[in-house]
mmCIF file of C-alpha atoms and ligand atoms in Angstrom:
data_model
loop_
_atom_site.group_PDB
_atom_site.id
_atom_site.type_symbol
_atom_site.label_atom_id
_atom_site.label_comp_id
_atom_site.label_asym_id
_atom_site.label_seq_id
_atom_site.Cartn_x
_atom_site.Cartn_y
_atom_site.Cartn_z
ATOM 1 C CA UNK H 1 -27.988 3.471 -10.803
ATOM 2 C CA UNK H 2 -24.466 4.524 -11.842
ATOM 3 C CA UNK H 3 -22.856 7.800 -9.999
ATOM 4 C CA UNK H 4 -19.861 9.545 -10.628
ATOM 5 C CA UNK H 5 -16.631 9.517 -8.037
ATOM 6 C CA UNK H 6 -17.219 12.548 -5.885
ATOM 7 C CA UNK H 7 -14.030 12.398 -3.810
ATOM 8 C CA UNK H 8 -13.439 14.325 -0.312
ATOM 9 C CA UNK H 9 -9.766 15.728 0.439
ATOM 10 C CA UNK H 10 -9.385 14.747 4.153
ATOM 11 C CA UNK H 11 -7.912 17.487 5.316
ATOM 12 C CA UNK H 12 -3.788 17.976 5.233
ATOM 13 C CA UNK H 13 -1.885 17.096 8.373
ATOM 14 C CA UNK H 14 1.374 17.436 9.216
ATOM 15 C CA UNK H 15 3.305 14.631 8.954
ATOM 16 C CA UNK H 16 5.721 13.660 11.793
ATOM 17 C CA UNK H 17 6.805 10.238 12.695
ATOM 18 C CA UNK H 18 7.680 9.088 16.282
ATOM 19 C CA UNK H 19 7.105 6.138 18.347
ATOM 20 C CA UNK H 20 5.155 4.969 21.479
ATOM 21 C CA UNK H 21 3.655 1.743 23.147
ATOM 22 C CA UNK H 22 0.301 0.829 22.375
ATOM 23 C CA UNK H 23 -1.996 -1.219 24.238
ATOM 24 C CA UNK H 24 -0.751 -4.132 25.999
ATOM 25 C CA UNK H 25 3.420 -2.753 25.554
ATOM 26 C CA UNK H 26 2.577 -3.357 21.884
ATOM 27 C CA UNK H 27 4.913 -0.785 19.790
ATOM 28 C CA UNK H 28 3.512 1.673 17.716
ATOM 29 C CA UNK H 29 4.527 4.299 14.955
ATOM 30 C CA UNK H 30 2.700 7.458 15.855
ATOM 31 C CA UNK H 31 2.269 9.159 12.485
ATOM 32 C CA UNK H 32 1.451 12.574 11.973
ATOM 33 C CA UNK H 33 -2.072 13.942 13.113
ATOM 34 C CA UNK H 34 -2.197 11.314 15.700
ATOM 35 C CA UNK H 35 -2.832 8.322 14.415
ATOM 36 C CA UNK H 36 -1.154 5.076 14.984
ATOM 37 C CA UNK H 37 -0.161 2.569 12.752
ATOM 38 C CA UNK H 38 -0.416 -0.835 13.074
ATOM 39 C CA UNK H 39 1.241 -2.092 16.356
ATOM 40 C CA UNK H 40 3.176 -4.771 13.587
ATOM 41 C CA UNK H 41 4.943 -1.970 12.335
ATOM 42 C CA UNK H 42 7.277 -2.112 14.758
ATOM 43 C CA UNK H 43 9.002 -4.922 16.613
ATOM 44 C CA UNK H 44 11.731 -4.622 19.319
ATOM 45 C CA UNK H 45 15.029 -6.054 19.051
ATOM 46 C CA UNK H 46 14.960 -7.916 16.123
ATOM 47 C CA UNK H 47 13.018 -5.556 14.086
ATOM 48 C CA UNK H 48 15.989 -3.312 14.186
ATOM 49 C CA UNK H 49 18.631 -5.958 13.107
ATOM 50 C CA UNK H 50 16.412 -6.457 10.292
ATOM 51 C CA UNK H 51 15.934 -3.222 9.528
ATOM 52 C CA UNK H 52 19.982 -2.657 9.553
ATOM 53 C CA UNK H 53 20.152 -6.076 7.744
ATOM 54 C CA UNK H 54 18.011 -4.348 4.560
ATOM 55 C CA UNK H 55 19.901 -1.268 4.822
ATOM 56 C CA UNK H 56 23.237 -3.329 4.377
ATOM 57 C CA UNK H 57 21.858 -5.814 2.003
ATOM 58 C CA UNK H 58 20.934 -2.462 -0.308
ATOM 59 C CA UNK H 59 24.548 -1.543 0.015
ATOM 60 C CA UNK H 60 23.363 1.812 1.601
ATOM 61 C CA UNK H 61 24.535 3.585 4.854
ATOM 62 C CA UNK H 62 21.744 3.538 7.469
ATOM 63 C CA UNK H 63 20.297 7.295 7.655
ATOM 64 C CA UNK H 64 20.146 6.942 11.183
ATOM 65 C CA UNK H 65 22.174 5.636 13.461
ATOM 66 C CA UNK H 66 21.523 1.752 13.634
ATOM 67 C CA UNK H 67 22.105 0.791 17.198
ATOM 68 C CA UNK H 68 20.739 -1.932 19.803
ATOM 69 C CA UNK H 69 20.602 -4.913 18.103
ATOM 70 C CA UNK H 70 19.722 -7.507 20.935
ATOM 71 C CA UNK H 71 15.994 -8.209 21.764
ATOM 72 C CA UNK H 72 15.933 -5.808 25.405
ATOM 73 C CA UNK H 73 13.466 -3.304 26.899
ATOM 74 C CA UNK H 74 13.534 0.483 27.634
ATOM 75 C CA UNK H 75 15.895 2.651 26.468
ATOM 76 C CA UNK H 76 17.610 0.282 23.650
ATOM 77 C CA UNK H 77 13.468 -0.750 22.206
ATOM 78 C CA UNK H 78 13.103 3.112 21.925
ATOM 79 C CA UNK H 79 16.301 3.356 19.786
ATOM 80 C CA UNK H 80 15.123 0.741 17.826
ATOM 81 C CA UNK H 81 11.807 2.097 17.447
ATOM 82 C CA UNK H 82 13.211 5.570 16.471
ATOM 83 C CA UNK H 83 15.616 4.365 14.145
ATOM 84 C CA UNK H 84 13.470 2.478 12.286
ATOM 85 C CA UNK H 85 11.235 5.423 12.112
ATOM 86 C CA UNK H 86 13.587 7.997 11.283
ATOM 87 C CA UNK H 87 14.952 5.660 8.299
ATOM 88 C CA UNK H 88 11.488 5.536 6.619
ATOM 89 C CA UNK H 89 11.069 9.474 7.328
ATOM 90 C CA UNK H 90 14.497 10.347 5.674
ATOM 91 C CA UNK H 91 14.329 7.828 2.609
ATOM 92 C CA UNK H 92 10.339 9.374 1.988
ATOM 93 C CA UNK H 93 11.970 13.004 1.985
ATOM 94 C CA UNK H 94 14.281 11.940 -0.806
ATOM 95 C CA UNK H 95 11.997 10.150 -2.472
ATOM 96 C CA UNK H 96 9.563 13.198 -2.311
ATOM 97 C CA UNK H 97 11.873 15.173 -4.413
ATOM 98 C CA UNK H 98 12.109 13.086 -7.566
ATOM 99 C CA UNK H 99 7.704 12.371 -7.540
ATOM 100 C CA UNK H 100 6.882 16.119 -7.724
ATOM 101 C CA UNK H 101 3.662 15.545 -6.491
ATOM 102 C CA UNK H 102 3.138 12.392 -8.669
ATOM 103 C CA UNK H 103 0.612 10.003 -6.869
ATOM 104 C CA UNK H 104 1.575 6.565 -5.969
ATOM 105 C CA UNK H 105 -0.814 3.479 -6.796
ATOM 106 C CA UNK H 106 -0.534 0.316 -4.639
ATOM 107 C CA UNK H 107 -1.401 -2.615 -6.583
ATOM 108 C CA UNK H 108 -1.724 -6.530 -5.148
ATOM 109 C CA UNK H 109 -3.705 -9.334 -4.369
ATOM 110 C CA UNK H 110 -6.568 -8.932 -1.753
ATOM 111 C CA UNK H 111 -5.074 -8.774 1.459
ATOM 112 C CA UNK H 112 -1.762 -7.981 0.132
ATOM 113 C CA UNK H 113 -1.933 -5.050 2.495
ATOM 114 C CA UNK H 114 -2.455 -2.103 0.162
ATOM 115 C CA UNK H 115 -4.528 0.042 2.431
ATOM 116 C CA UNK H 116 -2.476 -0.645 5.671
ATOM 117 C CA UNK H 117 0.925 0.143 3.478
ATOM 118 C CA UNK H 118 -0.422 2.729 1.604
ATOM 119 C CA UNK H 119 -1.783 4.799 4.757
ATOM 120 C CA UNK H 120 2.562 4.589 6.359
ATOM 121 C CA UNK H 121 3.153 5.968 2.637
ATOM 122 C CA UNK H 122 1.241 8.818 2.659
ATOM 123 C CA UNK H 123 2.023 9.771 6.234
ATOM 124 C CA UNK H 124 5.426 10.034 5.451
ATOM 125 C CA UNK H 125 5.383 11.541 2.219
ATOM 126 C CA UNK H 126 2.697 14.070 3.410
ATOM 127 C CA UNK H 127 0.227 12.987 0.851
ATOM 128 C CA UNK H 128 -3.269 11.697 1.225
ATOM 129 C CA UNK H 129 -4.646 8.364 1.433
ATOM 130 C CA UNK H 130 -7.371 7.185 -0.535
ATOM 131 C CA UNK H 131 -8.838 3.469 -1.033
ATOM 132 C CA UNK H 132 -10.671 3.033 -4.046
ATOM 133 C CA UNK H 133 -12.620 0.482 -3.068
ATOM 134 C CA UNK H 134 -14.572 3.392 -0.575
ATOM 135 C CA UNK H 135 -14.544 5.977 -3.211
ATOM 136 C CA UNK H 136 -16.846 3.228 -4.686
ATOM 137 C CA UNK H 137 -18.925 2.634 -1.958
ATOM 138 C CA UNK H 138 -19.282 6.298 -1.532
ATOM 139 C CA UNK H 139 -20.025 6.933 -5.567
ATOM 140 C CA UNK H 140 -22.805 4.287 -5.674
ATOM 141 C CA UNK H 141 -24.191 4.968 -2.094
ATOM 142 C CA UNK H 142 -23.767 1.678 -0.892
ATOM 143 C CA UNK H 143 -22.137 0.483 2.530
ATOM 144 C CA UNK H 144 -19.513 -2.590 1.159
ATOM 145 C CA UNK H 145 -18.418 -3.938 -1.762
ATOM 146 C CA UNK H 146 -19.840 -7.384 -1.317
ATOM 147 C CA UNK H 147 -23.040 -5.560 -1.398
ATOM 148 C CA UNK H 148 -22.602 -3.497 -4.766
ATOM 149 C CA UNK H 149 -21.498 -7.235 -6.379
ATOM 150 C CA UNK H 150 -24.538 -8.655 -4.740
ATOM 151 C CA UNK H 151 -27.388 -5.974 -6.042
ATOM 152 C CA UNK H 152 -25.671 -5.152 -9.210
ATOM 153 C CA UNK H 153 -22.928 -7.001 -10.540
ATOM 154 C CA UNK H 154 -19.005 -7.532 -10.662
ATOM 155 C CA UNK H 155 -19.154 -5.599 -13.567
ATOM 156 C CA UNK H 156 -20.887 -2.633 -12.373
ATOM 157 C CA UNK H 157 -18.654 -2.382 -9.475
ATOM 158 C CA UNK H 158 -15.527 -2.579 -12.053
ATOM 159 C CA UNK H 159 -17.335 0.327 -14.130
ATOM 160 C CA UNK H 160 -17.292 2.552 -10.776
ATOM 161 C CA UNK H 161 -13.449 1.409 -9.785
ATOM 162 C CA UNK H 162 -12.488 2.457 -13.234
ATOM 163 C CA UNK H 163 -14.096 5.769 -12.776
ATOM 164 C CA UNK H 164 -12.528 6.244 -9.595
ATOM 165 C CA UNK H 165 -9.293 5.879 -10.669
ATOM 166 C CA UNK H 166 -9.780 8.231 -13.761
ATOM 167 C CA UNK H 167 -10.828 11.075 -11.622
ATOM 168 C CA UNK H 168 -7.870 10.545 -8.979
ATOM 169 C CA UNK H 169 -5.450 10.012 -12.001
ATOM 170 C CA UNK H 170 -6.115 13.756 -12.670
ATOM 171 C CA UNK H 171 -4.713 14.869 -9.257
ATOM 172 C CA UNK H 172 -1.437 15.201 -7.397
ATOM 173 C CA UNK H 173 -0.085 13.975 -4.019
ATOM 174 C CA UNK H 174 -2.525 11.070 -2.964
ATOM 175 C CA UNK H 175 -1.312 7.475 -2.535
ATOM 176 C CA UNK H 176 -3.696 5.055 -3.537
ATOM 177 C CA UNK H 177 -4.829 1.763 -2.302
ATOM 178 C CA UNK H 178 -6.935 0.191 -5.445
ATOM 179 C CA UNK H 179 -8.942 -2.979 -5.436
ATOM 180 C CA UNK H 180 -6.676 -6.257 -6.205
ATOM 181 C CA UNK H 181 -8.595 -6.722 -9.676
ATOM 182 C CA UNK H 182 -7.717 -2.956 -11.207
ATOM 183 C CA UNK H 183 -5.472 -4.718 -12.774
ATOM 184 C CA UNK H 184 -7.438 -6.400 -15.179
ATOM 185 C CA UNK H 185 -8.612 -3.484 -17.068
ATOM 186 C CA UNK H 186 -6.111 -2.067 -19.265
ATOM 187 C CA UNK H 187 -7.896 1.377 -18.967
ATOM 188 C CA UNK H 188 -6.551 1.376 -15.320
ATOM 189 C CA UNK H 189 -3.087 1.340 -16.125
ATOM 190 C CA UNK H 190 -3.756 4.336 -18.547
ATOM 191 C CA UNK H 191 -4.881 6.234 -15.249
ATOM 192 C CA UNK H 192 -2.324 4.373 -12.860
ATOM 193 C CA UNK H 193 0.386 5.729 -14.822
ATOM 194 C CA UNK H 194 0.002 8.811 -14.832
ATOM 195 C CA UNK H 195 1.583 8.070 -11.290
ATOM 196 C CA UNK H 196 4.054 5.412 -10.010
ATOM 197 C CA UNK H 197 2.481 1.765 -9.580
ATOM 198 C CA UNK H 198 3.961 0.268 -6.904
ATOM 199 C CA UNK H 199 3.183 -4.494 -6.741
ATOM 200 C CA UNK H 200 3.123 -5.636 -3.327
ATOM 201 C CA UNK H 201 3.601 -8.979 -4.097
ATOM 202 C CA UNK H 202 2.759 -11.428 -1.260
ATOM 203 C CA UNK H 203 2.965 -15.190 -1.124
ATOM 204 C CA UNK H 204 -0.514 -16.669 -1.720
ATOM 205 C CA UNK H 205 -0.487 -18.694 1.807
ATOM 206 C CA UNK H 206 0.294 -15.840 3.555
ATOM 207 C CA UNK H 207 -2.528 -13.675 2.084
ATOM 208 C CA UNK H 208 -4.910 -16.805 2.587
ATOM 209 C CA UNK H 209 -3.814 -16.987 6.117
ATOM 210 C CA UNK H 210 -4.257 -13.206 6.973
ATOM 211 C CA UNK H 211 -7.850 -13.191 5.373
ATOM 212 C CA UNK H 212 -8.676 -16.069 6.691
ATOM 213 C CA UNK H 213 -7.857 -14.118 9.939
ATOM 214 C CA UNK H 214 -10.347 -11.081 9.383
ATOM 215 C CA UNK H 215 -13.014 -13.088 7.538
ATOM 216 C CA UNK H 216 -13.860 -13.271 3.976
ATOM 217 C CA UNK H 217 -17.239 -11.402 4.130
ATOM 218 C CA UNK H 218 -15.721 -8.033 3.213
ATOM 219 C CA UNK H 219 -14.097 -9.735 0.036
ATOM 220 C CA UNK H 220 -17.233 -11.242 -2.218
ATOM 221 C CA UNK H 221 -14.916 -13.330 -4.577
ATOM 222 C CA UNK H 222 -14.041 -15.136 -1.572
ATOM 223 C CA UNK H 223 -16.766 -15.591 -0.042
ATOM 224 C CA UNK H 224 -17.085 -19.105 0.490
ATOM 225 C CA UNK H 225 -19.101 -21.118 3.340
ATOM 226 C CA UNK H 226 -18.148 -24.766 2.118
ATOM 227 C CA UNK H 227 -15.096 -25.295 3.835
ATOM 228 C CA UNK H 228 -12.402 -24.450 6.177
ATOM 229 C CA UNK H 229 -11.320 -20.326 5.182
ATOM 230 C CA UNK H 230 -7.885 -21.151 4.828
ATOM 231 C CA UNK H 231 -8.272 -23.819 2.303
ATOM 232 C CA UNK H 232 -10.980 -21.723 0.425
ATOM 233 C CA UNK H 233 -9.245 -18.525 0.770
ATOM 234 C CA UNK H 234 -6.341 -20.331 -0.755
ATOM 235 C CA UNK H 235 -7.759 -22.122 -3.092
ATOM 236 C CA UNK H 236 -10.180 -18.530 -4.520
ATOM 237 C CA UNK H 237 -6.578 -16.729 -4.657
ATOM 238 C CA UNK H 238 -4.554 -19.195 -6.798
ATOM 239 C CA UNK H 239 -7.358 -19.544 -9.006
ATOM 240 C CA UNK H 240 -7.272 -14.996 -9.413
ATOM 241 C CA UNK H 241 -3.776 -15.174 -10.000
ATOM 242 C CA UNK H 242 -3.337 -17.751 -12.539
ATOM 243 C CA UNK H 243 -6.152 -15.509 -14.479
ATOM 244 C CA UNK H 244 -4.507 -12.257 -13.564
ATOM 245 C CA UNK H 245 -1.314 -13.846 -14.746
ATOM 246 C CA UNK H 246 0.846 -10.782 -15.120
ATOM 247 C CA UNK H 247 -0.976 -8.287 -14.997
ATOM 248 C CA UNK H 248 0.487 -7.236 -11.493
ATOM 249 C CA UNK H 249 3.760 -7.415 -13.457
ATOM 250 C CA UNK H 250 2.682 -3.768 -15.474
ATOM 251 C CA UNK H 251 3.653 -1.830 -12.354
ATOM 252 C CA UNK H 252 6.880 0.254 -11.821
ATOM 253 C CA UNK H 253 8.225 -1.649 -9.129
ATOM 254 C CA UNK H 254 7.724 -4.460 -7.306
ATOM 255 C CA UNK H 255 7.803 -5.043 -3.480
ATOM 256 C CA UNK H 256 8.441 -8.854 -2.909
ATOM 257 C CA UNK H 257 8.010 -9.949 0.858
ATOM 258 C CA UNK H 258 9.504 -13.220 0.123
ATOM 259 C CA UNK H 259 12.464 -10.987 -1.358
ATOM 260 C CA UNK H 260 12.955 -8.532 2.056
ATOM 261 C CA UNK H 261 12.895 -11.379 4.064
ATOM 262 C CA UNK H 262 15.453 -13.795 2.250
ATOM 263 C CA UNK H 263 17.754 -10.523 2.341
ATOM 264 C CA UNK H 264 16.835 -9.915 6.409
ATOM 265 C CA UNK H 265 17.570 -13.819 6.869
ATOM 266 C CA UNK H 266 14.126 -14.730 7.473
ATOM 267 C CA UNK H 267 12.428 -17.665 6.417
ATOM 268 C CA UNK H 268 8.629 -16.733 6.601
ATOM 269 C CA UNK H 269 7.065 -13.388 5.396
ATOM 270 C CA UNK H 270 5.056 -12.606 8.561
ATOM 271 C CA UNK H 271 8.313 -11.790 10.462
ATOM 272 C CA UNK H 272 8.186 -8.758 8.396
ATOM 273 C CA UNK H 273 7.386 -5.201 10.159
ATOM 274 C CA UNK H 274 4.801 -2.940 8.587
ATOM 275 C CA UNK H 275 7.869 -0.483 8.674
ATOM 276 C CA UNK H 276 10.562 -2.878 7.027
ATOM 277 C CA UNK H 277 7.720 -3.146 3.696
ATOM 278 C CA UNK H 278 7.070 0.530 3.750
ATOM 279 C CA UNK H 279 10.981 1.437 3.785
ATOM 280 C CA UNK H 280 11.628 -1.052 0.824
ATOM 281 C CA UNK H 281 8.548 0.220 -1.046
ATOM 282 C CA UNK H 282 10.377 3.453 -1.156
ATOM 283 C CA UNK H 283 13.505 2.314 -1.821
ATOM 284 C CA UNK H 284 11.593 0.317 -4.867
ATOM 285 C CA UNK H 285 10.325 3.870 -5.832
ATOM 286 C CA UNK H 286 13.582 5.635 -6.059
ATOM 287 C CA UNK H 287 15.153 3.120 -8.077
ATOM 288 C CA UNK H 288 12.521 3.204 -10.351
ATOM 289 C CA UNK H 289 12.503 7.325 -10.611
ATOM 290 C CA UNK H 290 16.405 7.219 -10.797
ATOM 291 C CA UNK H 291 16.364 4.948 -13.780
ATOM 292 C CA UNK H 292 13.739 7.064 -15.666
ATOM 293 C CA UNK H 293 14.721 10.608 -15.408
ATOM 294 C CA UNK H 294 12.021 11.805 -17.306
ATOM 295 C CA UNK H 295 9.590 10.651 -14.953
ATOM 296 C CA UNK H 296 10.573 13.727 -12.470
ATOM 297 C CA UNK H 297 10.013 16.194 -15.547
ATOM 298 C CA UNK H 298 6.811 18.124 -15.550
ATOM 299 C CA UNK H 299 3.741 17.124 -14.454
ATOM 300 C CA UNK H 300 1.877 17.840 -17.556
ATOM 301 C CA UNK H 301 -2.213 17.625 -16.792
ATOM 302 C CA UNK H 302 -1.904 16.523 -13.293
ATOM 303 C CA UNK H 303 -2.692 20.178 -12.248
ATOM 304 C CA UNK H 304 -5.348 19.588 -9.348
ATOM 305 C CA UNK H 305 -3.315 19.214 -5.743
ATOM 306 C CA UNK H 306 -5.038 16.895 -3.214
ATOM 307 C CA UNK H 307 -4.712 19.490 -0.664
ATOM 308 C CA UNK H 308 -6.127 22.181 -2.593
ATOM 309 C CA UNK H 309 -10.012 23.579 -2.091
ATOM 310 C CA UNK H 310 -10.031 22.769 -5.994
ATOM 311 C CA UNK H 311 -10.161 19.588 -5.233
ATOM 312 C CA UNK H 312 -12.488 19.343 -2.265
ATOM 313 C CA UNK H 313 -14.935 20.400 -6.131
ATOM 314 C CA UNK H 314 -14.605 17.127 -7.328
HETATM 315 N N1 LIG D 1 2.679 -7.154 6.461
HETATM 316 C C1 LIG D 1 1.589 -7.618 7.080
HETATM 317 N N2 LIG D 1 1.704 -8.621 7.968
HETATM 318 C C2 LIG D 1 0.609 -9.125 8.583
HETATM 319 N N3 LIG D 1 -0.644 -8.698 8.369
HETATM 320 C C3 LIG D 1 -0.816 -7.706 7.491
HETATM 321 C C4 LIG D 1 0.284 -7.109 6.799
HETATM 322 N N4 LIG D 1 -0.205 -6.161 5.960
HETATM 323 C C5 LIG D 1 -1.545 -6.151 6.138
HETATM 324 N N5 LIG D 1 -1.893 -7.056 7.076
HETATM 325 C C6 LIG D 1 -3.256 -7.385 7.530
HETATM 326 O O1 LIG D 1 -3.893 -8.080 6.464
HETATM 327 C C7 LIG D 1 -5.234 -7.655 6.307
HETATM 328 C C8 LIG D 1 -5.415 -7.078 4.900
HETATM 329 O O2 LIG D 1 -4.657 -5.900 4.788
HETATM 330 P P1 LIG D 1 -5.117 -4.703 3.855
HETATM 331 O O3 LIG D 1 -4.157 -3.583 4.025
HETATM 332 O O4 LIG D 1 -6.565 -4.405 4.065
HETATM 333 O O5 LIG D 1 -4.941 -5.389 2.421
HETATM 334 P P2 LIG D 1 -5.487 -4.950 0.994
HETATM 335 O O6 LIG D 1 -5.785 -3.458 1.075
HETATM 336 O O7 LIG D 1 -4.366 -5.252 0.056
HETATM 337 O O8 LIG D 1 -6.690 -5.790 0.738
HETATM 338 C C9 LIG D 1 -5.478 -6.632 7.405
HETATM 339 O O9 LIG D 1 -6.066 -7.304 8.480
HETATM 340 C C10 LIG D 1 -4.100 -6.135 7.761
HETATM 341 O O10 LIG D 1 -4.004 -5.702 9.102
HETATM 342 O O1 LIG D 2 -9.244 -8.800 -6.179
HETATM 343 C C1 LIG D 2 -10.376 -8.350 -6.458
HETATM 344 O O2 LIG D 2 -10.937 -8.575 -7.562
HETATM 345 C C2 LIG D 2 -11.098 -7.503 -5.494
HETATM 346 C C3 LIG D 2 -10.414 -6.970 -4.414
HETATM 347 C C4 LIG D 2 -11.051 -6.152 -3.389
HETATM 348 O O3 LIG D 2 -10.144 -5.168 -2.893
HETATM 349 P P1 LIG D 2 -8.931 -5.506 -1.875
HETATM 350 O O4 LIG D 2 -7.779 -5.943 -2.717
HETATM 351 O O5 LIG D 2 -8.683 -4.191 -1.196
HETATM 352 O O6 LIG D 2 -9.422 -6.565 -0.940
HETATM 353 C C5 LIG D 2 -12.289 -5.446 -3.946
HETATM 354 O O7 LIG D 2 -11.929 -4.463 -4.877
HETATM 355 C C6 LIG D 2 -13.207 -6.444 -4.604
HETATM 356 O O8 LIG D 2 -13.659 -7.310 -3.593
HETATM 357 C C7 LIG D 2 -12.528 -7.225 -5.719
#
């Protein structure tokens, strides 16, 4: 059984950003409506440096105030923290201005960290979050993805991602997470760009070493028993990116850990906040709206708003 996308608008929140300590002293973005990003997102100290390190390396003034560069507690973390926080608020309100509602598509290997980006995106920009790989779930009534490839078929679950993305490529104001093999299907990037695609492009050991973290049962083309996850995860992903081959390439811009931390002065990816990706995916975004004016021109058919009761009809 095929079904159509039926997607439901979570409703609109304000968007605010502001910082806290989660469990265990852990720091925390507190987005608007409540909810808390990842406790990665920010990082005391050293976070901030790097954060002030990107902002130089882009030739930009900080936003905000920049202060408190030594690893310390209290007062000087909270600066940090707020800083940090304020610089991804103030570069998503200029960036707001030139999308006019377009949506944004993250696009990227499987545990690239589309979803978890995507979600700091839309809190800041005030748009909603959707993850195509549960609009699928949701269309064909089935709990996980590894399930819909194990009754039916890759194929039928790339049928149902396809029209998933064609009904969201119709509205305005979402940022989208999509499944790391939209890419393949050149009918994708018809719908993708009729938004911004935005590559997070992530080292392949680091992706096998964060799903080999969280387990590979969510993610059927890597599920593998046989051996040890890090070595199958690793060896599954280089075999999907030599066959994807550039096909991540087709999007608008391109966030490169490896390139955010050789500019912060780090040597491995995972010293990288959650906040420090987010803040160069917009600056990413800008440069690619600044260099094509016409992109902020009218939005042509993109008429259905993700916050409007139209859209609840879909
Ligand atoms: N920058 C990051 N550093 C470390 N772990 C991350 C980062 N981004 C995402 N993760 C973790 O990696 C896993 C996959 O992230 P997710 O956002 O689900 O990726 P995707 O949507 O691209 O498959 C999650 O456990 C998430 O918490
Ligand atoms: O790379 C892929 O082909 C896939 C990635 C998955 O999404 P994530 O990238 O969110 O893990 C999911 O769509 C499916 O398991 C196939």
């Amino acid at each position: 059984m095929e079904a159509g996308a039926g997607l439901a608008m979570p409703s609109s929140r304000a968007v605010g950003v502001g910082v806290g300590a989660g469990p265990g002293g852990r720091r925390t973005v507190v987005l608007g409506g409540g909810k808390r990003a990842s406790a990665r997102s920010l990082r005391i100290g050293g976070a901030s440096a790097g954060a002030a390190a990107a902002v130089r390396a882009r030739g930009a003034m900080p936003v905000a105030p920049v202060c408190c560069l030594k690893a310390s507690r209290g007062h000087d973390c909270l600066h940090n923290s707020v800083d940090e926080a304020l610089l991804l608020k103030r570069k998503s309100e200029e960036v707001l201005f030139y999308l006019n509602g377009r949506c944004i598509y993250l696009v990227g290997m499987m545990g690239s960290g589309k979803s978890t980006v995507a979600k700091i995106l839309a809190e800041v920009l005030g748009y909603s979050f959707f993850d195509s790989d549960k609009l699928v779930e949701q269309a064909v009534g089935m709990p996980s993805v590894a399930q819909i490839f194990k009754v039916h078929s890759e194929t039928f679950f790339r049928d149902n991602e396809s029209r998933v993305l064609r009904d969201l490529s119709s509205m305005r104001r979402l940022v989208v997470a999509t499944g790391g093999g939209a890419v393949i299907r050149p009918v994708n990037w018809k719908y993708m760009k009729k938004g911004l695609s935005v590559w997070l492009d992530v080292p392949l050991d680091a992706l096998a070493k964060r799903i080999s973290q969280v387990g590979t049962a969510s993610r059927p083309l890597l599920d593998q028993q046989s051996s040890d996850p890090y070595t199958a995860a690793f060896s599954k992903l280089s075999k999907l990116a030599e066959q994807r081959g550039d096909a991540y390439a087709n999007a608008d811009a391109r966030v490169s850990l490896e390139e955010i931390a050789a500019k912060q002065g780090h040597d491995d990816v995972s010293k990288l906040t959650l906040t420090d990706i987010a803040i160069e995916a917009l600056y990413k975004i800008e440069n690619f709206v600044t260099e094509h004016p016409t992109f902020s021109g009218p939005v042509g058919d993109l008429k259905i708003d993700s916050q409007s009761p139209r859209a609840k009809a879909l």
